[in-house]
mmCIF file of C-alpha atoms and ligand atoms in Angstrom:
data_model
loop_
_atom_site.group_PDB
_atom_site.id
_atom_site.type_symbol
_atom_site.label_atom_id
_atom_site.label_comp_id
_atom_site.label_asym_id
_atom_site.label_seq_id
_atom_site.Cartn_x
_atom_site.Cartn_y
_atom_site.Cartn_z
ATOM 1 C CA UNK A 1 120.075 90.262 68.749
ATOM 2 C CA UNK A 2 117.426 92.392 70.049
ATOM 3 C CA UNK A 3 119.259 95.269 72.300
ATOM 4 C CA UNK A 4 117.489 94.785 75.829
ATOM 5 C CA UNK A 5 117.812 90.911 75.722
ATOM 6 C CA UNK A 6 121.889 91.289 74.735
ATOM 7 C CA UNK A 7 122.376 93.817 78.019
ATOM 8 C CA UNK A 8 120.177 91.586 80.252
ATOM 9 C CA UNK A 9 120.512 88.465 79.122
ATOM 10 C CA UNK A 10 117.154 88.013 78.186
ATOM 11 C CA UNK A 11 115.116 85.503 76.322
ATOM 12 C CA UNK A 12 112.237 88.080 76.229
ATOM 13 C CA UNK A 13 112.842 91.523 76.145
ATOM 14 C CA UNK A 14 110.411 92.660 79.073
ATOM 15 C CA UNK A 15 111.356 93.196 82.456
ATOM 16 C CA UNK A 16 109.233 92.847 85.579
ATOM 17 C CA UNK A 17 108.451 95.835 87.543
ATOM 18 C CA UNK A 18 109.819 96.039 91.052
ATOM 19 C CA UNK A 19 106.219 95.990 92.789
ATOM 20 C CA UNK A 20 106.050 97.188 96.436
ATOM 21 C CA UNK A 21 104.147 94.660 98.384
ATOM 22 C CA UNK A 22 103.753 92.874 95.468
ATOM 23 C CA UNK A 23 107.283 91.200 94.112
ATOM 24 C CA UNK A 24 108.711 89.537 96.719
ATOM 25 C CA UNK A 25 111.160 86.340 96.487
ATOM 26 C CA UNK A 26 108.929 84.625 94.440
ATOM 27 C CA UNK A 27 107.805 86.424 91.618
ATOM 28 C CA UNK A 28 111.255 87.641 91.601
ATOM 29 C CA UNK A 29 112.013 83.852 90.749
ATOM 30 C CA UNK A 30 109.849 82.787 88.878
ATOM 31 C CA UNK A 31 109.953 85.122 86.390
ATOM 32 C CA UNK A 32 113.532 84.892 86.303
ATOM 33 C CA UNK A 33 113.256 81.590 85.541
ATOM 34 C CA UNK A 34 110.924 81.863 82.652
ATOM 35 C CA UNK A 35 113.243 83.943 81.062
ATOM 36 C CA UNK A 36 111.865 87.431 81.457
ATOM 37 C CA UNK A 37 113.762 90.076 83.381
ATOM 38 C CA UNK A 38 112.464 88.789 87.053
ATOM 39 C CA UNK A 39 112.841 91.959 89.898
ATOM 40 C CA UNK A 40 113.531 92.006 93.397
ATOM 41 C CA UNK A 41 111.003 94.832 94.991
ATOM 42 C CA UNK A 42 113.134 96.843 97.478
ATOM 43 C CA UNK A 43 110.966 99.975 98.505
ATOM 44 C CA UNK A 44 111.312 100.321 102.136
ATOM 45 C CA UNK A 45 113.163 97.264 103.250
ATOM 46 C CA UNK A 46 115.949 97.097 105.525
ATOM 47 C CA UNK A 47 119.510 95.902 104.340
ATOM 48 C CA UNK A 48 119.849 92.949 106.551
ATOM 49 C CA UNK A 49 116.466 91.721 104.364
ATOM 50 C CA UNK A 50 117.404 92.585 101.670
ATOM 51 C CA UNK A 51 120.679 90.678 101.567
ATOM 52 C CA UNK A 52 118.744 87.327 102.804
ATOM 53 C CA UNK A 53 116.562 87.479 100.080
ATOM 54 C CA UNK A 54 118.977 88.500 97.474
ATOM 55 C CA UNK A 55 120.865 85.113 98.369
ATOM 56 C CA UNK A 56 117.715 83.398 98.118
ATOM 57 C CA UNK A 57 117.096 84.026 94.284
ATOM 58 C CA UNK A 58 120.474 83.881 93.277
ATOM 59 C CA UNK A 59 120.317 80.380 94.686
ATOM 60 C CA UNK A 60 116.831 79.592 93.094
ATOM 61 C CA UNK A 61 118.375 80.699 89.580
ATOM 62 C CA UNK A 62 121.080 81.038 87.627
ATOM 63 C CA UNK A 63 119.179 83.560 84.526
ATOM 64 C CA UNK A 64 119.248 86.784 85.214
ATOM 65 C CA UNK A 65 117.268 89.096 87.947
ATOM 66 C CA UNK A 66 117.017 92.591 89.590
ATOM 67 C CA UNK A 67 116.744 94.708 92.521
ATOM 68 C CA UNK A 68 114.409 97.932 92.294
ATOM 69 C CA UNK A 69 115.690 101.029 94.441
ATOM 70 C CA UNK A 70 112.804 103.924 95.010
ATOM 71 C CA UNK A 71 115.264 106.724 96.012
ATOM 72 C CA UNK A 72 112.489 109.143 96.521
ATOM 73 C CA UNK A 73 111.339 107.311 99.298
ATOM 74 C CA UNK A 74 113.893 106.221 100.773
ATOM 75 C CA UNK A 75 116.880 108.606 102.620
ATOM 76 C CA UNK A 76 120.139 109.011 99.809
ATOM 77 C CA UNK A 77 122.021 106.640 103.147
ATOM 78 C CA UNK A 78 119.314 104.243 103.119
ATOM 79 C CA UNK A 79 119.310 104.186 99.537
ATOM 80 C CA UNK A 80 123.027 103.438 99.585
ATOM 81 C CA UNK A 81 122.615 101.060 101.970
ATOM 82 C CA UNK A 82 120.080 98.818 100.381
ATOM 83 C CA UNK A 83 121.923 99.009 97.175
ATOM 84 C CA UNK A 84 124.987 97.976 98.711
ATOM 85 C CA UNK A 85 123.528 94.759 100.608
ATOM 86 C CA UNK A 86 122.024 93.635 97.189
ATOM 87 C CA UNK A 87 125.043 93.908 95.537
ATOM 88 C CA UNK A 88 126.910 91.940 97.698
ATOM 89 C CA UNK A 89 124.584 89.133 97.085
ATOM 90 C CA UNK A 90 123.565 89.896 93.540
ATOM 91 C CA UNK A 91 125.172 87.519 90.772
ATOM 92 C CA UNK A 92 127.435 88.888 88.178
ATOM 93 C CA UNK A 93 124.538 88.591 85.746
ATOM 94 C CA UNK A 94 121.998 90.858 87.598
ATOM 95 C CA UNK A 95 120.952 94.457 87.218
ATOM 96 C CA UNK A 96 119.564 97.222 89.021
ATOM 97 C CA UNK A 97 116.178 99.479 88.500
ATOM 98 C CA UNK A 98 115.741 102.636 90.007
ATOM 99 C CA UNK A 99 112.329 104.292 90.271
ATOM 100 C CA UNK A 100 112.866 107.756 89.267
ATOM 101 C CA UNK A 101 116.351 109.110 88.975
ATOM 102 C CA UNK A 102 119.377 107.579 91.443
ATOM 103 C CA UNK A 103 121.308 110.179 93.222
ATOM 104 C CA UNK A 104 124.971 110.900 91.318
ATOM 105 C CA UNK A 105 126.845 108.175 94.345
ATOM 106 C CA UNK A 106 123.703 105.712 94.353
ATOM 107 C CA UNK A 107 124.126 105.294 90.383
ATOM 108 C CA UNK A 108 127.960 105.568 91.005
ATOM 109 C CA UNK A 109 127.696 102.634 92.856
ATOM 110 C CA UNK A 110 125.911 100.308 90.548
ATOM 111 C CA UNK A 111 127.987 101.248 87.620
ATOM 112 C CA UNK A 112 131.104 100.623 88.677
ATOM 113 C CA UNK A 113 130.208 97.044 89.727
ATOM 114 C CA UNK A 114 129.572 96.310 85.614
ATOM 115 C CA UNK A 115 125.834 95.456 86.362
ATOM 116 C CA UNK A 116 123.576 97.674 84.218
ATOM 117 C CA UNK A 117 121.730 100.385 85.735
ATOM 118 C CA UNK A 118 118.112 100.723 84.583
ATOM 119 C CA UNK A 119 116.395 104.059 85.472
ATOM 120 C CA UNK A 120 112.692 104.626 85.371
ATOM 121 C CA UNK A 121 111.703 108.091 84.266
ATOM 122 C CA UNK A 122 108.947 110.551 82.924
ATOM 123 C CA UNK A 123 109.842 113.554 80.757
ATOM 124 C CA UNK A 124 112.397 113.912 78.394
ATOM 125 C CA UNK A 125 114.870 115.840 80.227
ATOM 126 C CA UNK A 126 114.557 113.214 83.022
ATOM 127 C CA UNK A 127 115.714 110.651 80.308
ATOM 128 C CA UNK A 128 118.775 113.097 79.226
ATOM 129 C CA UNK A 129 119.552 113.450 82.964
ATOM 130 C CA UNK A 130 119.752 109.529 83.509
ATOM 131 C CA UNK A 131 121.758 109.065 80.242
ATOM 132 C CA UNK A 132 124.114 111.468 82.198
ATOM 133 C CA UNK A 133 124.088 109.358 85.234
ATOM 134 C CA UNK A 134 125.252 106.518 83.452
ATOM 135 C CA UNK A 135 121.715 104.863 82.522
ATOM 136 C CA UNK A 136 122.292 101.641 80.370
ATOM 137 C CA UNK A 137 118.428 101.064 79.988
ATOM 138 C CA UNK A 138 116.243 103.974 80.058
ATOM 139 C CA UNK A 139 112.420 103.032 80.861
ATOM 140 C CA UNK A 140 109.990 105.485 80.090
ATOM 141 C CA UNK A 141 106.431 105.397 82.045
ATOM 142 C CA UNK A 142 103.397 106.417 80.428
ATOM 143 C CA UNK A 143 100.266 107.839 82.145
ATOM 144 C CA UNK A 144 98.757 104.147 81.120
ATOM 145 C CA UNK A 145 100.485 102.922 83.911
ATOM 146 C CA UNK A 146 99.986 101.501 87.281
ATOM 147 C CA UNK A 147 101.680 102.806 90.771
ATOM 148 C CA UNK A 148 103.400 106.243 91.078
ATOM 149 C CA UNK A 149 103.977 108.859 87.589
ATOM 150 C CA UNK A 150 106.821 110.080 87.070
ATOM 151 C CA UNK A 151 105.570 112.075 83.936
ATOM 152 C CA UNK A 152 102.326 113.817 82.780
ATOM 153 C CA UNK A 153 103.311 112.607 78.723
ATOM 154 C CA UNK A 154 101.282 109.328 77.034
ATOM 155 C CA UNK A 155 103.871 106.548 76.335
ATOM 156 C CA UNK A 156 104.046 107.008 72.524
ATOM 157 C CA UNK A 157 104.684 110.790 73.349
ATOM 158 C CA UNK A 158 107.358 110.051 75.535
ATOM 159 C CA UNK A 159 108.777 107.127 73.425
ATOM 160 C CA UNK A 160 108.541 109.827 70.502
ATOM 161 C CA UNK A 161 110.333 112.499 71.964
ATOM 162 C CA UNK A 162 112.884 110.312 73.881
ATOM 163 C CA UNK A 163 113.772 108.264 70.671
ATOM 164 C CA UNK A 164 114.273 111.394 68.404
ATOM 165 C CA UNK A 165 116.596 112.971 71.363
ATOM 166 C CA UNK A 166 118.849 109.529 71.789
ATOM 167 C CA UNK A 167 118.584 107.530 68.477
ATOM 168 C CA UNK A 168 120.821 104.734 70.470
ATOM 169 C CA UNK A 169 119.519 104.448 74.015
ATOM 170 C CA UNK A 170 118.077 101.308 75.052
ATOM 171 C CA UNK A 171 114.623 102.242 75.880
ATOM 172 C CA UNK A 172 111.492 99.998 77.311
ATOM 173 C CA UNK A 173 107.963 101.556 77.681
ATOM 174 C CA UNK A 174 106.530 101.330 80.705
ATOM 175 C CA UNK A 175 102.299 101.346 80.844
ATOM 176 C CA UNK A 176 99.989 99.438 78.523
ATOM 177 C CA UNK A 177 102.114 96.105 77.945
ATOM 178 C CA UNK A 178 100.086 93.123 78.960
ATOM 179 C CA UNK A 179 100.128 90.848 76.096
ATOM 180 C CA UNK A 180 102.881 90.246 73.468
ATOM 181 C CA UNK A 181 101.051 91.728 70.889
ATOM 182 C CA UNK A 182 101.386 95.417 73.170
ATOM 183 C CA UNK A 183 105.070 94.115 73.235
ATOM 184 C CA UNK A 184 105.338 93.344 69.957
ATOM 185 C CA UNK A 185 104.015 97.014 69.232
ATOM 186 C CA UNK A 186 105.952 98.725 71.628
ATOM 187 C CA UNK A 187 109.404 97.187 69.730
ATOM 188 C CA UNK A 188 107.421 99.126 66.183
ATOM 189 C CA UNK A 189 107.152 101.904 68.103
ATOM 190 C CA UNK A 190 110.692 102.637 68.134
ATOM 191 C CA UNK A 191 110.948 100.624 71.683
ATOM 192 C CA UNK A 192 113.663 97.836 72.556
ATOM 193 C CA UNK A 193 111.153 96.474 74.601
ATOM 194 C CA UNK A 194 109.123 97.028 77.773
ATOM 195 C CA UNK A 195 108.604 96.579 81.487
ATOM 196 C CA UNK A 196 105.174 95.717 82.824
ATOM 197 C CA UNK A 197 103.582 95.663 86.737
ATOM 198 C CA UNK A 198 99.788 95.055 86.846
ATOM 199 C CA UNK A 199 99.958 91.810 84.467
ATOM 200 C CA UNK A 200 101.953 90.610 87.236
ATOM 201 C CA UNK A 201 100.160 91.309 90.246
ATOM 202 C CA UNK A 202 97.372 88.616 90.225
ATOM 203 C CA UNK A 203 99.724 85.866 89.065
ATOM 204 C CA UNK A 204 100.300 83.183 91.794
ATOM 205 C CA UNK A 205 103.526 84.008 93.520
ATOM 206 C CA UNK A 206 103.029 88.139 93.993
ATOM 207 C CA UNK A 207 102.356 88.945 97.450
ATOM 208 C CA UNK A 208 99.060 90.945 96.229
ATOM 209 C CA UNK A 209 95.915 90.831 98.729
ATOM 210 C CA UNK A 210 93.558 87.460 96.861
ATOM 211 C CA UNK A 211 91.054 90.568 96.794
ATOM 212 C CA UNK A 212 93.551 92.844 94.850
ATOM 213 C CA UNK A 213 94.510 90.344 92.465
ATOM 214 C CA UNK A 214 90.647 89.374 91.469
ATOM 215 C CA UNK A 215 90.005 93.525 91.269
ATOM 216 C CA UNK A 216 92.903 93.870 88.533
ATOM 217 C CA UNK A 217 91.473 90.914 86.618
ATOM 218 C CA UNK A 218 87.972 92.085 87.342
ATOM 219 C CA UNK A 219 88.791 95.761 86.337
ATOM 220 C CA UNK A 220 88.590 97.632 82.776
ATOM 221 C CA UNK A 221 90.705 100.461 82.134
ATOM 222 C CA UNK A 222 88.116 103.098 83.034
ATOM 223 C CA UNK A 223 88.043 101.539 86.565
ATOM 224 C CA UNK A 224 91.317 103.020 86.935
ATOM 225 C CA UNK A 225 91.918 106.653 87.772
ATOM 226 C CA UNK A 226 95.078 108.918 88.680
ATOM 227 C CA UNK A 227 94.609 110.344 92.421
ATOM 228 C CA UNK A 228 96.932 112.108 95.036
ATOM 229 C CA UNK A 229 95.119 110.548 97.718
ATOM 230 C CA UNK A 230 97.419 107.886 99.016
ATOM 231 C CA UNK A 231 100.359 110.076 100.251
ATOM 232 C CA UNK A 232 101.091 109.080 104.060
ATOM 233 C CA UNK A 233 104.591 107.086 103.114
ATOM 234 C CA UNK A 234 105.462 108.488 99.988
ATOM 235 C CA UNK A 235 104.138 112.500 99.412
ATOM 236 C CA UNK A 236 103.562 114.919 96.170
ATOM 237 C CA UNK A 237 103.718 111.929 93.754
ATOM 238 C CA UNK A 238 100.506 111.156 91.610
ATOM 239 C CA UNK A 239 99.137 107.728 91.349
ATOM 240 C CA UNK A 240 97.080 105.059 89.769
ATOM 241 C CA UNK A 241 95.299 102.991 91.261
ATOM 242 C CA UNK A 242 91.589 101.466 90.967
ATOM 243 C CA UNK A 243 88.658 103.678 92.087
ATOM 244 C CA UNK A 244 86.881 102.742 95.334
ATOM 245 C CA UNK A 245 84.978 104.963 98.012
ATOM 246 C CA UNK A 246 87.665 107.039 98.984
ATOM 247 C CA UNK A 247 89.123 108.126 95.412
ATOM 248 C CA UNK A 248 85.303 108.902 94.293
ATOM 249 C CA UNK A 249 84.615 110.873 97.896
ATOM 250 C CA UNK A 250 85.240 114.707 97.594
ATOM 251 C CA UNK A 251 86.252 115.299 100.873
ATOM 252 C CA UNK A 252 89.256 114.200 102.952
ATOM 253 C CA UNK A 253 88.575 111.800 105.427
ATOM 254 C CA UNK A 254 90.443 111.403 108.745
ATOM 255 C CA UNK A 255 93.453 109.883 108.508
ATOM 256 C CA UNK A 256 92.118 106.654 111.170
ATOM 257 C CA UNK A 257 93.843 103.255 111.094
ATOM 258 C CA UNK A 258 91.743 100.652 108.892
ATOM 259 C CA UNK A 259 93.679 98.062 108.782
ATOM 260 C CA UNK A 260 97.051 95.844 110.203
ATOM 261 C CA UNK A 261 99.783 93.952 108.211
ATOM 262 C CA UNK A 262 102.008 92.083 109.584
ATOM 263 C CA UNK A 263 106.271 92.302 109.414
ATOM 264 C CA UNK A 264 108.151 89.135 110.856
ATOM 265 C CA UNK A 265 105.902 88.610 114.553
ATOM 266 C CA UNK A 266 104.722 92.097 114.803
ATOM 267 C CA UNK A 267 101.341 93.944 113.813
ATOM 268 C CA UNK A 268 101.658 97.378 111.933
ATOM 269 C CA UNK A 269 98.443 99.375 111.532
ATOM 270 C CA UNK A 270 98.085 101.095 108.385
ATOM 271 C CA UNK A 271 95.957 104.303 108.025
ATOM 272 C CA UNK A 272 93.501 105.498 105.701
ATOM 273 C CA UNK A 273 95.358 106.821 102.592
ATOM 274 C CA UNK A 274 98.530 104.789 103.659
ATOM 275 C CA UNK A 275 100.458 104.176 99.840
ATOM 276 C CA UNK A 276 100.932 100.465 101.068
ATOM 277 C CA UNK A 277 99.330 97.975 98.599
ATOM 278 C CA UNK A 278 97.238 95.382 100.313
ATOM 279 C CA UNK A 279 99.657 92.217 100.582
ATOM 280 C CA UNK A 280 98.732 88.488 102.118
ATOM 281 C CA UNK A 281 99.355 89.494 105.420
ATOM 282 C CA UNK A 282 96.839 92.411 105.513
ATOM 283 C CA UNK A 283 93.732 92.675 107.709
ATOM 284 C CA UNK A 284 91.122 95.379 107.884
ATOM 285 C CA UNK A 285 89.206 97.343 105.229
ATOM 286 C CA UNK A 286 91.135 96.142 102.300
ATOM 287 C CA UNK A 287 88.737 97.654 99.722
ATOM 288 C CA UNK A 288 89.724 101.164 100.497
ATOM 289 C CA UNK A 289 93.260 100.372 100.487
ATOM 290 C CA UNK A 290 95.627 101.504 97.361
ATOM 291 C CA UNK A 291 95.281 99.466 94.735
ATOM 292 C CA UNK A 292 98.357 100.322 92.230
ATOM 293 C CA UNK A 293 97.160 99.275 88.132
ATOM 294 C CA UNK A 294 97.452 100.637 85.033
ATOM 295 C CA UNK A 295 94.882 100.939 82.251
ATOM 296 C CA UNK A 296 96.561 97.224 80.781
ATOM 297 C CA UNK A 297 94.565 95.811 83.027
ATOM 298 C CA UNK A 298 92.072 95.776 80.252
ATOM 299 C CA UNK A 299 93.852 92.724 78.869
ATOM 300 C CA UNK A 300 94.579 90.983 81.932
ATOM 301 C CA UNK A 301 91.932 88.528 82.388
ATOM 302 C CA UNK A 302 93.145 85.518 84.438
ATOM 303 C CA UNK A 303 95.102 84.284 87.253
ATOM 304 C CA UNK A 304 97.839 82.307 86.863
ATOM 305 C CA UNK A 305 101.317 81.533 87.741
ATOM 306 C CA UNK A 306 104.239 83.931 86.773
ATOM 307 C CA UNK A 307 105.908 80.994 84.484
ATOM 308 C CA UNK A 308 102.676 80.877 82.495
ATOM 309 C CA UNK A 309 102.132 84.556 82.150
ATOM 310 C CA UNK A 310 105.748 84.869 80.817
ATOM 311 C CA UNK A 311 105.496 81.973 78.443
ATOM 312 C CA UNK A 312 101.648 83.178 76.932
ATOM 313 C CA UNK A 313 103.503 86.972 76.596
ATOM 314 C CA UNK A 314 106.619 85.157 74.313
ATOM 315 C CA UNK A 315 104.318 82.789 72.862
ATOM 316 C CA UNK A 316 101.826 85.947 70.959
ATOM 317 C CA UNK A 317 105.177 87.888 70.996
ATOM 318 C CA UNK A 318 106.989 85.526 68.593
ATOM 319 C CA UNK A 319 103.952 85.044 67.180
ATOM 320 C CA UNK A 320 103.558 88.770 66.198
ATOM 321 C CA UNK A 321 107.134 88.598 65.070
ATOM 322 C CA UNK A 322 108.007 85.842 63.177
ATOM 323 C CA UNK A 323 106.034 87.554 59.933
ATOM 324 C CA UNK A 324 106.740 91.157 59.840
ATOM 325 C CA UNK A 325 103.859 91.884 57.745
ATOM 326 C CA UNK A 326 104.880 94.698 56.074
ATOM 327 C CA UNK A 327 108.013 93.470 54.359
ATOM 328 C CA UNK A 328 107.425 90.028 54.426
ATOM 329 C CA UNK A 329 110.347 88.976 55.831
ATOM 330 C CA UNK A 330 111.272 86.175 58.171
ATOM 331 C CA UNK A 331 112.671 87.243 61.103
ATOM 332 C CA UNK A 332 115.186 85.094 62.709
ATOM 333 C CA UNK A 333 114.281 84.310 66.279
ATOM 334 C CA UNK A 334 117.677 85.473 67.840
ATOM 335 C CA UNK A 335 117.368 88.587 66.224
ATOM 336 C CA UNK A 336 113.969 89.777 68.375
HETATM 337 C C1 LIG B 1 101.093 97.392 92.187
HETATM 338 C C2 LIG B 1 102.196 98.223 91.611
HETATM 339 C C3 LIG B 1 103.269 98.575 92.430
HETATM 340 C C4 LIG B 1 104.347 99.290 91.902
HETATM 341 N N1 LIG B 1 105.434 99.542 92.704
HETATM 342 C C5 LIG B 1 106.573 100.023 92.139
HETATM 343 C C6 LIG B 1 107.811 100.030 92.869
HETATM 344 O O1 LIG B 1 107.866 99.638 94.047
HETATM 345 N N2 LIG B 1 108.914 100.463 92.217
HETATM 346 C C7 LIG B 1 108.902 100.879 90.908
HETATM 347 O O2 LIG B 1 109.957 101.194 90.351
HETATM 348 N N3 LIG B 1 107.744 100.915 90.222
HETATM 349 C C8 LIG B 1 106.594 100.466 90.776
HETATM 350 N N4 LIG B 1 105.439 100.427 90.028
HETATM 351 C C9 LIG B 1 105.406 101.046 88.674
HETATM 352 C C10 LIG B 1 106.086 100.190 87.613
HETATM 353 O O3 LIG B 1 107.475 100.374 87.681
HETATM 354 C C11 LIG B 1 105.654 100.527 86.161
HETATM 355 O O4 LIG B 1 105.803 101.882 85.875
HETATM 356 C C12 LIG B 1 104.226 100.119 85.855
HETATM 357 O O5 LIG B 1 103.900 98.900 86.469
HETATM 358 C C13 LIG B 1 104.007 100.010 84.349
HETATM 359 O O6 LIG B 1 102.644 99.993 84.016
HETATM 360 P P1 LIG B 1 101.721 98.665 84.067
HETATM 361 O O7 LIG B 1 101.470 98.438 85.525
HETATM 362 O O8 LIG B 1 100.507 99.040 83.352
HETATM 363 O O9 LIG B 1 102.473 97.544 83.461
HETATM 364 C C14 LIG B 1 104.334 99.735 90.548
HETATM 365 C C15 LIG B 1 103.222 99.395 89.743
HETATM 366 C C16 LIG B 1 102.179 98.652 90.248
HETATM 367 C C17 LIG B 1 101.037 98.283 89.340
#
């Protein structure tokens, strides 16, 4: 039994990035409920929320799903706080991601529930440094992909190094997984499997902006370039996002208000180089707003719903895997 799948209880071995803005209730779901690792996006929210909507899954489906924790935006208490409201609600089954490594008590916390703790990271000693916090799934981001980097290393360089460090951590690659074939490769690459954000964002149920979602299926990779501009909310971390006017314009502009978004009755203006993604509820000058995606993009070219992106990716995975073509062998499907 393929490694990821066993600790997740997966029947693909790809997990759904927690997306900002982007992976709400829905998409949390929905992609639970294909059978891929579905995640609950908690970035900013406030406990009370976050317990609600935590509730809501777990009643909308019984396969497993996550919360994502950013604990670099977020204060170590609020952290805490939004990790313990989710894991009130969360179901025996479910798991935690962290963005970046969890402070010692925030990864303290998840462990000693059971659930597995699944920490995004960057560099090598990053990866060491979550084994020591008591990672069970170590995801290593590439520059490929979308949103914040946490490293300055291509994925296969990371995967490389990583794997030859910890011969038996359970790794997924993170950046340029948008098909099953890039799963498929990731797993001969020495991966257990992968987790993926931009194929996600157009699909029906992600909160994305309409405009957002047709840019990412619109976009090639070289629309895509790594910036520091959209810092107000979340400082000193690179991203990438797709180029507009104000990634191409050499000079800083003033930080003005461009557009509104709305939480529960009330109107929130967002300012120019704001690192909020454009969601549903967003008015204003949405083409100069961040717009998080990673160089897969190149192979994301439709809209549809979660449930169909999830059953295309294990279709051309299984696909790619029932002949390995070097050997010749039949692979068993419980064994991918
Ligand atoms: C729109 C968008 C928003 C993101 N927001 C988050 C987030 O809130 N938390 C997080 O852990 N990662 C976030 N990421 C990064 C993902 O965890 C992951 O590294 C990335 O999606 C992998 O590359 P890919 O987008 O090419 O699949 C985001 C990525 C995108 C595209």
């Amino acid at each position: 039994m393929n490694r990821l799948r066993a600790l997740l209880g997966l029947q693909l071995p790809l997990i759904q990035a927690g997306m900002g803005g982007v992976a709400g209730i829905r998409l949390c779901t929905e992609v639970s409920r294909a059978g891929a690792g579905g995640t609950l996006a908690l970035y900013k929210e406030p406990p009370d929320r976050i317990r609600e909507a935590v509730r809501e899954i777990a009643a909308a489906t019984s396969r497993p799903f996550g919360v994502n924790v950013i604990p670099e935006v977020t204060s170590p208490e609020l952290c805490r706080a939004q990790l313990d409201a989710a894991l009130g609600e969360l179901p025996d089954n479910g798991y935690v991601t962290t963005f970046g490594l969890p402070g010692a008590d925030a990864a303290r916390d998840v462990t000693r529930t059971g659930r597995p703790l699944v920490v995004q990271i960057g560099t090598p000693d990053d990866a060491s440094a979550a084994l020591r916090l008591g990672a069970d799934v170590l995801v290593l981001q590439g520059t490929e992909a979308g949103g914040h980097l946490l490293g300055e290393l291509p994925v296969a360089e990371l995967l490389y190094a990583v794997r030859t460090r910890h011969p038996d951590a359970v790794i997924a690659m993170a950046g340029g997984v948008a098909t099953g074939a890039d799963l498929a490769r990731a797993r001969s690459a020495g991966a257990d499997g992968a987790m993926a954000g931009t194929v996600f964002v157009p699909t029906t149920e992600s909160m994305a902006h309409p405009l957002f979602k047709r840019r990412i299926v619109e976009a090639r990779a070289d629309d895509t370039v790594v910036t520091g501009r959209y810092d107000i909310g979340w400082p000193a971390r690179p991203h990438r996002v797709l180029r507009n006017a104000l990634t191409e314009e050499n000079r800083r502009l003033p930080a003005t208000f461009i557009a509104t978004t709305r939480l529960g009755a009330a109107r929130i203006p967002v300012p120019r180089y704001s690192a909020t993604v454009p969601g549903v509820r967003t008015e204003g000058r949405i083409d100069e707003m961040a717009m998080y995606c990673g160089t897969s993009c190149d192979r994301v070219t439709a809209q549809d719903t979660a449930a169909a992106v999830v059953r295309k990716l294990r279709h051309e995975y299984e696909h790619e895997l029932s002949y390995e073509r070097e050997g010749g062998t039949w692979t068993a499907p419980s064994n991918r």
